[in-house]
Amino acid sequence: MHIYLASGNRHKQEEFAAILKDHQVSLPADAGIEFNPDETGKTFLENALLKAQALYESVKCPVIADDSGLCIDALGGKPGIYSARYGMENGIQLEAAERNQLVLQQMKGITNRSCRFVCCIVIMLDANRFFTVQETCEGVIAEEPHGEHGFGYDPIVYLPELGKTVAELTAEEKNRLSHRGKAGRLAVHCLSEISKTESTF
Amino acid sequence: MHIYLASGNRHKQEEFAAILKDHQVSLPADAGIEFNPDETGKTFLENALLKAQALYESVKCPVIADDSGLCIDALGGKPGIYSARYGMENGIQLEAAERNQLVLQQMKGITNRSCRFVCCIVIMLDANRFFTVQETCEGVIAEEPHGEHGFGYDPIVYLPELGKTVAELTAEEKNRLSHRGKAGRLAVHCLSEISKTESTF
């Protein structure tokens, strides 16, 4: 299936192309479309749906969109849907390392450190047909950053069962355990099932 | 997997038990839970999610919820999420045959008769993990009701490719082509895939 990814990010395109390996993944820019929708939703699902619907309106063929972030129970679910923009002031985005320090500061002295990465994927087949998967990766906020792999909040999310942070996982481990890996695998499975039964794709 | 259906309807329980045949489907009443959530969403997805979340809060184990209806393009998508309550006055719900007459009246003289049945299913595994499928069955509004099978709007939705209304389909045909059949099959497929990879279910 030819599917458009609701993102302007080439890195994300590569990531999704690896997950959706039997399908051709294009960016809006590949079709000359400027894509910069407002993420005004209140949940990961609402934001992923907004992106998928906005892109579907332009391309009128199947699209995939995602929204993800880190939710910390002791902070009432923050940074949540604002994960990428957390701590932003006057329109200036913090570097990942600065954001991590901000979170560690806010979590100082707090004993309930449970948190989870959340990823919601929406695949829209037409204006009325879609499916969505939301998956998680449960962990606890570390006392300090560890590890060099991954990106974003990975160095401060510790996985007790593995005895390391997400930034210390190998690529294979991260793909197997991460919120995005789990949601992606199920989404691909659905897509393959739909492709099997529909001659139009 | 043991899964609760967000409904008070034994007929719907039977229908879902047939779709989810490798799983055990219970109603809230089976756990002594009174279940009567407000359906205040603006879309099928929002209503199905509201029902799933409300029930999950009570049972704290996997739940399935659905919302469905008929959308008529020339009526701006009506009856839509109000399909069951369409034409209701002073709290008195119309019989299916009366609702169908109301729709035929509203469609009198209108040449664009395209419509679709829509079904959105949500399966919630825990407070943060879920998947959803929305499927459709495309048709046109007939000039008059035909057929004795099915229920609701089935007699006035004509499927040009089959040359009959949904109420004239056999149970096997309806299961294969209907919005609920298609969404249900994909949901079951996802559930089986998840059950395979998780020892907790």
Tab-separated table of C-alpha atoms in Angstrom:
chain	number	residue	atom	x	y	z
A	1	MET	CA	0.000	0.000	0.000
A	2	HIS	CA	1.142	3.552	-0.654
A	3	ILE	CA	0.707	5.497	2.561
A	4	TYR	CA	1.487	9.096	3.540
A	5	LEU	CA	3.021	9.841	6.944
A	6	ALA	CA	1.552	12.914	8.681
A	7	SER	CA	4.916	14.388	9.563
A	8	GLY	CA	7.590	16.633	8.147
A	9	ASN	CA	10.358	14.637	9.785
A	10	ARG	CA	12.635	12.490	7.581
A	11	HIS	CA	13.925	10.647	10.683
A	12	LYS	CA	10.367	9.625	11.532
A	13	GLN	CA	9.790	8.602	7.925
A	14	GLU	CA	12.751	6.208	8.121
A	15	GLU	CA	11.466	4.821	11.412
A	16	PHE	CA	7.978	4.188	10.004
A	17	ALA	CA	9.327	2.890	6.698
A	18	ALA	CA	11.231	0.253	8.743
A	19	ILE	CA	8.040	-0.688	10.652
A	20	LEU	CA	5.807	-0.677	7.540
A	21	LYS	CA	8.331	-2.531	5.432
A	22	ASP	CA	5.850	-4.076	2.987
A	23	HIS	CA	4.392	-0.630	2.239
A	24	GLN	CA	5.651	2.549	0.588
A	25	VAL	CA	5.802	5.467	3.043
A	26	SER	CA	5.891	9.033	1.662
A	27	LEU	CA	5.992	12.411	3.372
A	28	PRO	CA	3.535	15.223	2.525
A	29	ALA	CA	6.508	17.125	1.058
A	30	ASP	CA	6.959	14.299	-1.494
A	31	ALA	CA	3.574	15.319	-2.927
A	32	GLY	CA	4.422	19.026	-2.693
A	33	ILE	CA	2.126	19.460	0.309
A	34	GLU	CA	3.041	21.828	3.118
A	35	PHE	CA	1.991	20.078	6.314
A	36	ASN	CA	1.856	21.952	9.578
A	37	PRO	CA	-1.440	21.222	11.367
A	38	ASP	CA	-2.302	22.602	14.790
A	39	GLU	CA	-2.063	19.983	17.523
A	40	THR	CA	-4.982	21.263	19.571
A	41	GLY	CA	-6.192	17.903	20.911
A	42	LYS	CA	-6.391	17.049	24.594
A	43	THR	CA	-5.109	13.477	24.218
A	44	PHE	CA	-2.540	11.585	22.151
A	45	LEU	CA	-5.439	10.049	20.220
A	46	GLU	CA	-7.044	13.425	19.454
A	47	ASN	CA	-3.746	14.847	18.204
A	48	ALA	CA	-2.931	11.804	16.071
A	49	LEU	CA	-6.474	11.909	14.607
A	50	LEU	CA	-6.216	15.657	13.865
A	51	LYS	CA	-2.961	15.077	11.971
A	52	ALA	CA	-4.334	12.077	10.075
A	53	GLN	CA	-7.548	13.877	9.098
A	54	ALA	CA	-5.707	17.030	8.005
A	55	LEU	CA	-3.379	15.048	5.758
A	56	TYR	CA	-6.158	12.814	4.407
A	57	GLU	CA	-8.041	15.934	3.293
A	58	SER	CA	-5.035	16.822	1.104
A	59	VAL	CA	-3.936	13.463	-0.297
A	60	LYS	CA	-7.243	11.501	-0.350
A	61	CYS	CA	-5.381	8.231	0.074
A	62	PRO	CA	-4.302	6.191	3.141
A	63	VAL	CA	-2.332	8.073	5.801
A	64	ILE	CA	-0.581	7.218	9.044
A	65	ALA	CA	-0.114	9.630	11.964
A	66	ASP	CA	1.221	9.267	15.475
A	67	ASP	CA	1.478	11.210	18.684
A	68	SER	CA	3.550	10.175	21.668
A	69	GLY	CA	5.025	11.378	24.912
A	70	LEU	CA	5.954	10.654	28.518
A	71	CYS	CA	3.359	10.659	31.317
A	72	ILE	CA	4.520	10.902	34.940
A	73	ASP	CA	1.933	9.940	37.547
A	74	ALA	CA	3.257	12.217	40.315
A	75	LEU	CA	3.072	15.185	37.910
A	76	GLY	CA	-0.566	14.469	37.023
A	77	GLY	CA	0.385	12.893	33.694
A	78	LYS	CA	2.761	15.664	32.583
A	79	PRO	CA	4.592	16.313	30.302
A	80	GLY	CA	2.039	14.152	28.371
A	81	ILE	CA	0.943	15.602	25.040
A	82	TYR	CA	3.284	18.553	25.682
A	83	SER	CA	6.372	16.295	25.889
A	84	ALA	CA	8.198	17.897	22.956
A	85	ARG	CA	7.308	21.422	24.081
A	86	TYR	CA	7.791	20.908	27.842
A	87	GLY	CA	9.397	23.843	29.610
A	88	MET	CA	9.164	25.976	26.476
A	89	GLU	CA	9.210	29.700	27.224
A	90	ASN	CA	8.673	32.559	24.786
A	91	GLY	CA	8.487	30.080	21.918
A	92	ILE	CA	12.012	28.753	22.572
A	93	GLN	CA	12.132	24.956	22.798
A	94	LEU	CA	14.465	23.356	25.352
A	95	GLU	CA	17.122	20.825	24.304
A	96	ALA	CA	16.328	17.238	25.364
A	97	ALA	CA	19.015	17.319	28.087
A	98	GLU	CA	17.550	20.553	29.497
A	99	ARG	CA	14.051	19.058	29.518
A	100	ASN	CA	15.369	16.012	31.370
A	101	GLN	CA	16.993	18.221	34.007
A	102	LEU	CA	13.717	20.119	34.392
A	103	VAL	CA	11.814	16.862	35.000
A	104	LEU	CA	14.447	15.579	37.467
A	105	GLN	CA	14.156	18.886	39.311
A	106	GLN	CA	10.361	18.629	39.474
A	107	MET	CA	10.651	15.021	40.710
A	108	LYS	CA	13.183	15.826	43.447
A	109	GLY	CA	12.176	14.201	46.719
A	110	ILE	CA	9.100	12.518	45.192
A	111	THR	CA	8.981	8.796	45.975
A	112	ASN	CA	6.220	7.785	43.528
A	113	ARG	CA	8.326	7.830	40.341
A	114	SER	CA	6.085	5.677	38.109
A	115	CYS	CA	5.727	6.842	34.524
A	116	ARG	CA	5.027	5.530	31.045
A	117	PHE	CA	5.862	6.340	27.480
A	118	VAL	CA	2.658	6.407	25.399
A	119	CYS	CA	2.368	6.134	21.621
A	120	CYS	CA	-0.867	6.453	19.671
A	121	ILE	CA	-0.898	5.554	15.964
A	122	VAL	CA	-3.821	6.303	13.624
A	123	ILE	CA	-4.120	4.769	10.171
A	124	MET	CA	-6.844	6.414	8.090
A	125	LEU	CA	-7.969	4.464	5.038
A	126	ASP	CA	-10.624	6.929	3.904
A	127	ALA	CA	-12.685	9.744	5.443
A	128	ASN	CA	-14.756	7.271	7.479
A	129	ARG	CA	-12.572	4.197	7.896
A	130	PHE	CA	-9.627	4.126	10.285
A	131	PHE	CA	-7.997	2.196	13.044
A	132	THR	CA	-5.888	3.302	15.981
A	133	VAL	CA	-3.545	1.625	18.457
A	134	GLN	CA	-2.292	3.143	21.696
A	135	GLU	CA	0.524	1.325	23.486
A	136	THR	CA	2.730	2.058	26.490
A	137	CYS	CA	6.132	1.312	27.961
A	138	GLU	CA	5.997	1.397	31.775
A	139	GLY	CA	8.965	2.631	33.810
A	140	VAL	CA	10.084	4.870	36.666
A	141	ILE	CA	11.853	8.240	36.596
A	142	ALA	CA	15.570	7.668	37.325
A	143	GLU	CA	17.486	9.754	39.846
A	144	GLU	CA	19.843	10.935	37.091
A	145	PRO	CA	20.235	10.445	33.328
A	146	HIS	CA	21.943	7.281	32.062
A	147	GLY	CA	22.739	5.934	28.594
A	148	GLU	CA	23.640	7.312	25.196
A	149	HIS	CA	21.143	5.646	22.839
A	150	GLY	CA	17.679	6.827	21.857
A	151	PHE	CA	16.485	10.401	22.208
A	152	GLY	CA	14.192	12.691	24.237
A	153	TYR	CA	13.353	11.410	27.705
A	154	ASP	CA	14.993	7.991	27.168
A	155	PRO	CA	17.943	8.649	29.574
A	156	ILE	CA	15.684	9.360	32.579
A	157	VAL	CA	13.171	6.508	32.140
A	158	TYR	CA	14.404	3.439	34.028
A	159	LEU	CA	12.949	-0.015	33.334
A	160	PRO	CA	13.203	-1.992	36.619
A	161	GLU	CA	12.764	-5.394	34.929
A	162	LEU	CA	15.802	-4.766	32.718
A	163	GLY	CA	17.843	-2.818	35.244
A	164	LYS	CA	18.595	-0.019	32.772
A	165	THR	CA	17.181	3.151	31.278
A	166	VAL	CA	15.570	3.242	27.827
A	167	ALA	CA	18.700	5.058	26.584
A	168	GLU	CA	20.763	2.014	27.622
A	169	LEU	CA	18.716	-0.439	25.520
A	170	THR	CA	20.057	-1.837	22.265
A	171	ALA	CA	18.058	-0.914	19.160
A	172	GLU	CA	16.650	-4.466	19.112
A	173	GLU	CA	15.572	-4.288	22.785
A	174	LYS	CA	14.043	-0.847	22.315
A	175	ASN	CA	12.063	-1.932	19.278
A	176	ARG	CA	10.744	-4.978	21.165
A	177	LEU	CA	9.773	-3.123	24.359
A	178	SER	CA	9.018	0.449	23.402
A	179	HIS	CA	5.586	2.043	23.163
A	180	ARG	CA	6.265	2.883	19.493
A	181	GLY	CA	7.539	-0.615	18.647
A	182	LYS	CA	4.510	-2.304	20.211
A	183	ALA	CA	1.960	0.085	18.652
A	184	GLY	CA	3.736	-0.077	15.295
A	185	ARG	CA	3.730	-3.879	15.162
A	186	LEU	CA	0.017	-4.076	15.862
A	187	ALA	CA	-0.730	-1.325	13.328
A	188	VAL	CA	1.263	-3.179	10.651
A	189	HIS	CA	-0.566	-6.358	11.481
A	190	CYS	CA	-3.934	-4.612	10.996
A	191	LEU	CA	-2.754	-3.050	7.757
A	192	SER	CA	-1.616	-6.395	6.365
A	193	GLU	CA	-4.929	-7.964	7.345
A	194	ILE	CA	-6.833	-5.174	5.563
A	195	SER	CA	-4.579	-5.336	2.501
A	196	LYS	CA	-5.227	-9.084	2.269
A	197	THR	CA	-8.992	-8.654	2.098
A	198	GLU	CA	-9.137	-5.568	-0.132
A	199	SER	CA	-8.185	-5.587	-3.740
A	200	THR	CA	-8.357	-1.781	-3.882
A	201	PHE	CA	-5.092	-1.377	-1.933
B	1	MET	CA	-9.374	-13.409	27.417
B	2	HIS	CA	-12.200	-12.395	29.721
B	3	ILE	CA	-13.677	-9.179	28.364
B	4	TYR	CA	-16.596	-7.001	29.479
B	5	LEU	CA	-18.962	-5.524	26.868
B	6	ALA	CA	-19.977	-1.905	27.560
B	7	SER	CA	-23.672	-2.514	26.986
B	8	GLY	CA	-26.789	-3.575	28.815
B	9	ASN	CA	-28.125	-5.430	25.792
B	10	ARG	CA	-28.197	-9.263	25.830
B	11	HIS	CA	-28.759	-9.285	22.033
B	12	LYS	CA	-25.556	-7.314	21.552
B	13	GLN	CA	-23.744	-9.631	23.969
B	14	GLU	CA	-24.713	-12.623	21.801
B	15	GLU	CA	-23.581	-10.798	18.668
B	16	PHE	CA	-20.180	-9.934	20.171
B	17	ALA	CA	-19.778	-13.360	21.774
B	18	ALA	CA	-20.156	-14.804	18.243
B	19	ILE	CA	-17.519	-12.414	16.866
B	20	LEU	CA	-15.108	-12.873	19.825
B	21	LYS	CA	-15.573	-16.615	19.880
B	22	ASP	CA	-12.196	-17.453	21.490
B	23	HIS	CA	-12.908	-15.048	24.343
B	24	GLN	CA	-15.401	-14.889	27.201
B	25	VAL	CA	-17.760	-11.901	26.885
B	26	SER	CA	-19.634	-10.680	29.982
B	27	LEU	CA	-22.051	-7.825	30.543
B	28	PRO	CA	-21.602	-5.255	33.345
B	29	ALA	CA	-24.736	-6.721	34.948
B	30	ASP	CA	-22.902	-10.074	35.265
B	31	ALA	CA	-20.540	-8.335	37.709
B	32	GLY	CA	-23.429	-6.556	39.456
B	33	ILE	CA	-22.516	-3.247	37.811
B	34	GLU	CA	-25.204	-0.815	36.739
B	35	PHE	CA	-24.021	0.621	33.435
B	36	ASN	CA	-25.715	3.637	31.936
B	37	PRO	CA	-23.067	6.162	30.806
B	38	ASP	CA	-23.929	9.420	29.063
B	39	GLU	CA	-23.162	9.319	25.352
B	40	THR	CA	-22.054	12.924	25.064
B	41	GLY	CA	-19.430	12.461	22.335
B	42	LYS	CA	-19.575	14.197	18.959
B	43	THR	CA	-18.394	11.170	16.959
B	44	PHE	CA	-18.868	7.401	16.988
B	45	LEU	CA	-15.288	7.104	18.254
B	46	GLU	CA	-15.832	9.560	21.120
B	47	ASN	CA	-18.983	7.751	22.228
B	48	ALA	CA	-17.380	4.297	22.024
B	49	LEU	CA	-14.363	5.576	23.993
B	50	LEU	CA	-16.600	7.170	26.658
B	51	LYS	CA	-18.420	3.864	27.129
B	52	ALA	CA	-15.177	1.844	27.227
B	53	GLN	CA	-13.512	4.205	29.719
B	54	ALA	CA	-16.559	4.333	31.981
B	55	LEU	CA	-16.753	0.540	32.156
B	56	TYR	CA	-12.982	0.101	32.533
B	57	GLU	CA	-13.102	2.362	35.609
B	58	SER	CA	-15.508	-0.110	37.200
B	59	VAL	CA	-14.113	-3.493	36.168
B	60	LYS	CA	-10.355	-2.728	35.789
B	61	CYS	CA	-9.996	-5.473	33.200
B	62	PRO	CA	-10.286	-5.524	29.365
B	63	VAL	CA	-13.502	-4.073	27.926
B	64	ILE	CA	-15.053	-3.735	24.475
B	65	ALA	CA	-17.451	-0.954	23.447
B	66	ASP	CA	-19.018	0.066	20.170
B	67	ASP	CA	-21.048	2.863	18.672
B	68	SER	CA	-22.695	2.763	15.293
B	69	GLY	CA	-25.260	4.418	13.081
B	70	LEU	CA	-26.326	5.518	9.615
B	71	CYS	CA	-24.882	8.647	7.956
B	72	ILE	CA	-26.723	10.173	4.975
B	73	ASP	CA	-24.684	12.623	2.905
B	74	ALA	CA	-27.654	14.734	1.728
B	75	LEU	CA	-28.727	15.169	5.376
B	76	GLY	CA	-25.287	16.395	6.441
B	77	GLY	CA	-24.373	13.032	7.962
B	78	LYS	CA	-27.633	12.603	9.923
B	79	PRO	CA	-28.956	10.598	11.716
B	80	GLY	CA	-25.286	9.752	12.568
B	81	ILE	CA	-24.557	9.328	16.268
B	82	TYR	CA	-28.252	10.004	16.950
B	83	SER	CA	-29.392	7.030	14.840
B	84	ALA	CA	-31.129	5.213	17.691
B	85	ARG	CA	-32.744	8.402	19.000
B	86	TYR	CA	-33.614	9.960	15.622
B	87	GLY	CA	-36.971	11.721	15.558
B	88	MET	CA	-37.359	11.281	19.306
B	89	GLU	CA	-39.756	13.811	20.806
B	90	ASN	CA	-40.510	14.411	24.484
B	91	GLY	CA	-38.296	11.456	25.388
B	92	ILE	CA	-40.408	9.018	23.369
B	93	GLN	CA	-38.314	6.872	21.011
B	94	LEU	CA	-39.745	6.036	17.580
B	95	GLU	CA	-40.143	2.437	16.395
B	96	ALA	CA	-37.635	1.425	13.681
B	97	ALA	CA	-40.363	1.466	10.994
B	98	GLU	CA	-41.418	4.985	12.026
B	99	ARG	CA	-37.806	6.200	11.905
B	100	ASN	CA	-37.446	4.717	8.439
B	101	GLN	CA	-40.577	6.544	7.253
B	102	LEU	CA	-39.197	9.780	8.714
B	103	VAL	CA	-35.934	9.358	6.776
B	104	LEU	CA	-37.765	8.492	3.530
B	105	GLN	CA	-39.877	11.626	4.013
B	106	GLN	CA	-36.784	13.791	4.545
B	107	MET	CA	-35.154	12.253	1.451
B	108	LYS	CA	-38.206	12.794	-0.789
B	109	GLY	CA	-37.143	14.315	-4.114
B	110	ILE	CA	-33.438	14.272	-3.205
B	111	THR	CA	-31.326	12.653	-5.929
B	112	ASN	CA	-28.051	12.295	-3.979
B	113	ARG	CA	-29.036	9.261	-1.884
B	114	SER	CA	-25.561	8.064	-0.847
B	115	CYS	CA	-25.196	6.896	2.739
B	116	ARG	CA	-23.142	4.577	4.886
B	117	PHE	CA	-23.507	2.516	8.002
B	118	VAL	CA	-20.596	3.235	10.360
B	119	CYS	CA	-19.396	1.086	13.271
B	120	CYS	CA	-16.634	2.067	15.678
B	121	ILE	CA	-15.299	-0.559	18.105
B	122	VAL	CA	-12.951	0.245	21.003
B	123	ILE	CA	-11.082	-2.430	22.941
B	124	MET	CA	-9.478	-1.075	26.107
B	125	LEU	CA	-6.807	-3.287	27.656
B	126	ASP	CA	-5.937	-0.970	30.534
B	127	ALA	CA	-6.296	2.736	31.359
B	128	ASN	CA	-3.653	3.689	28.764
B	129	ARG	CA	-3.651	0.862	26.225
B	130	PHE	CA	-6.421	0.480	23.663
B	131	PHE	CA	-7.147	-0.004	20.007
B	132	THR	CA	-10.063	1.068	17.865
B	133	VAL	CA	-11.455	0.164	14.456
B	134	GLN	CA	-14.024	2.138	12.474
B	135	GLU	CA	-15.548	0.464	9.425
B	136	THR	CA	-18.324	1.313	6.999
B	137	CYS	CA	-20.865	-0.281	4.693
B	138	GLU	CA	-21.633	2.028	1.738
B	139	GLY	CA	-25.107	2.174	0.191
B	140	VAL	CA	-27.917	4.432	-1.018
B	141	ILE	CA	-31.254	5.298	0.590
B	142	ALA	CA	-33.971	3.211	-1.092
B	143	GLU	CA	-37.248	4.719	-2.312
B	144	GLU	CA	-39.185	2.456	0.036
B	145	PRO	CA	-38.415	-0.225	2.668
B	146	HIS	CA	-37.616	-3.758	1.507
B	147	GLY	CA	-36.711	-6.966	3.315
B	148	GLU	CA	-37.504	-8.640	6.594
B	149	HIS	CA	-34.076	-9.492	8.042
B	150	GLY	CA	-31.837	-7.350	10.237
B	151	PHE	CA	-33.063	-4.390	12.245
B	152	GLY	CA	-33.046	-0.578	12.432
B	153	TYR	CA	-32.390	1.155	9.145
B	154	ASP	CA	-31.563	-2.085	7.261
B	155	PRO	CA	-34.761	-2.052	5.100
B	156	ILE	CA	-34.050	1.398	3.608
B	157	VAL	CA	-30.335	0.985	2.849
B	158	TYR	CA	-29.885	-0.427	-0.670
B	159	LEU	CA	-26.584	-1.954	-1.772
B	160	PRO	CA	-26.338	-1.369	-5.554
B	161	GLU	CA	-23.641	-4.027	-6.081
B	162	LEU	CA	-25.884	-6.706	-4.606
B	163	GLY	CA	-29.173	-5.338	-5.929
B	164	LYS	CA	-30.862	-5.580	-2.535
B	165	THR	CA	-31.311	-3.788	0.770
B	166	VAL	CA	-29.379	-4.764	3.891
B	167	ALA	CA	-32.622	-6.250	5.252
B	168	GLU	CA	-32.676	-8.627	2.244
B	169	LEU	CA	-29.187	-10.047	2.957
B	170	THR	CA	-28.720	-13.487	4.469
B	171	ALA	CA	-27.020	-13.550	7.878
B	172	GLU	CA	-23.832	-14.799	6.179
B	173	GLU	CA	-23.880	-11.982	3.597
B	174	LYS	CA	-24.597	-9.377	6.256
B	175	ASN	CA	-21.769	-10.566	8.468
B	176	ARG	CA	-19.351	-10.457	5.520
B	177	LEU	CA	-20.354	-7.002	4.243
B	178	SER	CA	-21.649	-5.057	7.213
B	179	HIS	CA	-19.833	-2.272	9.046
B	180	ARG	CA	-20.072	-4.283	12.272
B	181	GLY	CA	-18.851	-7.511	10.682
B	182	LYS	CA	-15.825	-5.821	9.120
B	183	ALA	CA	-14.895	-3.844	12.249
B	184	GLY	CA	-15.492	-6.884	14.458
B	185	ARG	CA	-13.222	-9.147	12.392
B	186	LEU	CA	-10.341	-6.693	12.512
B	187	ALA	CA	-10.833	-6.132	16.250
B	188	VAL	CA	-10.749	-9.881	16.890
B	189	HIS	CA	-7.637	-10.178	14.805
B	190	CYS	CA	-5.912	-7.481	16.906
B	191	LEU	CA	-7.068	-9.102	20.119
B	192	SER	CA	-5.706	-12.502	19.069
B	193	GLU	CA	-2.405	-10.909	18.102
B	194	ILE	CA	-2.177	-9.204	21.498
B	195	SER	CA	-3.200	-12.359	23.378
B	196	LYS	CA	-0.446	-14.265	21.557
B	197	THR	CA	2.294	-11.906	22.716
B	198	GLU	CA	1.075	-11.342	26.271
B	199	SER	CA	1.129	-13.978	28.932
B	200	THR	CA	-0.947	-11.779	31.231
B	201	PHE	CA	-4.133	-12.430	29.257
